[in-house]
mmCIF file of C-alpha atoms in Angstrom:
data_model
loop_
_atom_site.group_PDB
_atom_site.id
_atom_site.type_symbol
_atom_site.label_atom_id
_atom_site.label_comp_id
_atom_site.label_asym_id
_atom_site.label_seq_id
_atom_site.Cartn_x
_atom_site.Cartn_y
_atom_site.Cartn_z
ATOM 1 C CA UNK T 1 19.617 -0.506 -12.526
ATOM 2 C CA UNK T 2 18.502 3.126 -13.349
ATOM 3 C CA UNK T 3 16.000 2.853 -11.061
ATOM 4 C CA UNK T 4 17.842 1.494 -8.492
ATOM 5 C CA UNK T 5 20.137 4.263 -9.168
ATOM 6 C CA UNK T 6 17.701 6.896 -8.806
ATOM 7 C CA UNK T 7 16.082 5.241 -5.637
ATOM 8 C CA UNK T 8 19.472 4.641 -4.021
ATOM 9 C CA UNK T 9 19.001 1.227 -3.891
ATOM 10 C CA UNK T 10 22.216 -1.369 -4.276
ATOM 11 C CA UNK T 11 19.588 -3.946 -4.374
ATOM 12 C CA UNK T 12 17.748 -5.425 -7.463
ATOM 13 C CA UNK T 13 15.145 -7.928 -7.306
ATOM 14 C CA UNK T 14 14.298 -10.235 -10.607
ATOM 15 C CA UNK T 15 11.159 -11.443 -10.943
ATOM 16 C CA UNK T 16 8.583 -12.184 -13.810
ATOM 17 C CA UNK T 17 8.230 -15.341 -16.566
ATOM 18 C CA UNK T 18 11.100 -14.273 -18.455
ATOM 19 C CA UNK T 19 13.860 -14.696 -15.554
ATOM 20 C CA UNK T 20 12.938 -18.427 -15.879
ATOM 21 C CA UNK T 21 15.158 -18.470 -18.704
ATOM 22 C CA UNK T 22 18.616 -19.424 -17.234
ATOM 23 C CA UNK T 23 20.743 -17.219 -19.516
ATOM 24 C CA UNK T 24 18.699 -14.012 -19.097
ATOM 25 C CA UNK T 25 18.524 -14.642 -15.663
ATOM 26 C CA UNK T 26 22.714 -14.850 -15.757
ATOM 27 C CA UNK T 27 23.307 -11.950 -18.121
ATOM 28 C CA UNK T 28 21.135 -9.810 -15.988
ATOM 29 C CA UNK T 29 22.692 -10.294 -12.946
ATOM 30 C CA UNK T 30 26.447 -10.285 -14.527
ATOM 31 C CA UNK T 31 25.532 -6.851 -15.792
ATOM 32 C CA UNK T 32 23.807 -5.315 -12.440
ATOM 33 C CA UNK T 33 27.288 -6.426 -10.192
ATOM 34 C CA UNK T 34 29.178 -4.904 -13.063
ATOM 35 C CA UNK T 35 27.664 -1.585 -12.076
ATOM 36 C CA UNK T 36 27.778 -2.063 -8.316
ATOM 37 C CA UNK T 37 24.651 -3.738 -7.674
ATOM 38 C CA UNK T 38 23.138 -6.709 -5.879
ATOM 39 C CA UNK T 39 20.817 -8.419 -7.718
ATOM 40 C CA UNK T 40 18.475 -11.589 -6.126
ATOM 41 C CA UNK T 41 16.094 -13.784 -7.440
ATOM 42 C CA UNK T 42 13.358 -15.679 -5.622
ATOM 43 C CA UNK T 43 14.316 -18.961 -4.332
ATOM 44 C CA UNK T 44 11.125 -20.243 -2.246
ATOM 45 C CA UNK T 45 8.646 -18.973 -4.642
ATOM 46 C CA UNK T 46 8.198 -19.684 -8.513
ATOM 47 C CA UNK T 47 10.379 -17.223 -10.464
ATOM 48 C CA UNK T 48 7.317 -16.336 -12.585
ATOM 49 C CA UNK T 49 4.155 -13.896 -11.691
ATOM 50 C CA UNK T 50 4.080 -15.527 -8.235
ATOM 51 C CA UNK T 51 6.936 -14.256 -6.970
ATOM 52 C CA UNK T 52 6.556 -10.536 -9.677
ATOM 53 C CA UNK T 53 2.923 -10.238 -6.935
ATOM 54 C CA UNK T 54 5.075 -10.724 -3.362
ATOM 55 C CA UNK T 55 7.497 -8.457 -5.083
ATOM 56 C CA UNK T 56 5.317 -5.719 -5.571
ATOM 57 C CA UNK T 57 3.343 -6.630 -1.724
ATOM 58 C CA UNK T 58 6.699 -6.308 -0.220
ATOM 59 C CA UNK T 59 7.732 -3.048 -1.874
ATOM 60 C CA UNK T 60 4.584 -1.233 -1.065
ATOM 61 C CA UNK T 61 4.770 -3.043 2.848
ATOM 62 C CA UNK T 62 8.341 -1.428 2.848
ATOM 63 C CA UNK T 63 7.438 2.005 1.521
ATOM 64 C CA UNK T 64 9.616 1.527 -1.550
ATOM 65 C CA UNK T 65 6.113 2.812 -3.555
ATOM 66 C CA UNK T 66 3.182 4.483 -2.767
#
């Protein structure tokens, strides 16, 4: 979220092996709308390194890193 913050970015994606664990996954997002955020999770790829790669293809296609 501190990131997001500093970014000024609402939006939070989750990705990576450990947000295949249902209660991390729910914590984490509970706590990012508690502070205002959106947080989304990949639904048409797996929620492990798969999705962590298109992630990181899709930030850098956006200009969100250079």
């Amino acid at each position: 979220a501190a990131r997001a913050n500093a970014a000024g970015h609402l939006d939070v994606v989750l990705a990576g092996g450990c947000f295949q664990n249902r209660r991390l996954s729910e914590d984490a997002a509970r706590a990012l709308r508690a502070t205002g955020h959106r947080p989304h999770f990949a639904r048409r790829l797996p929620p492990h390194d798969g999705a962590l790669a298109a992630g990181q293809v899709a930030a850098v296609a956006y200009g969100f890193v250079a």
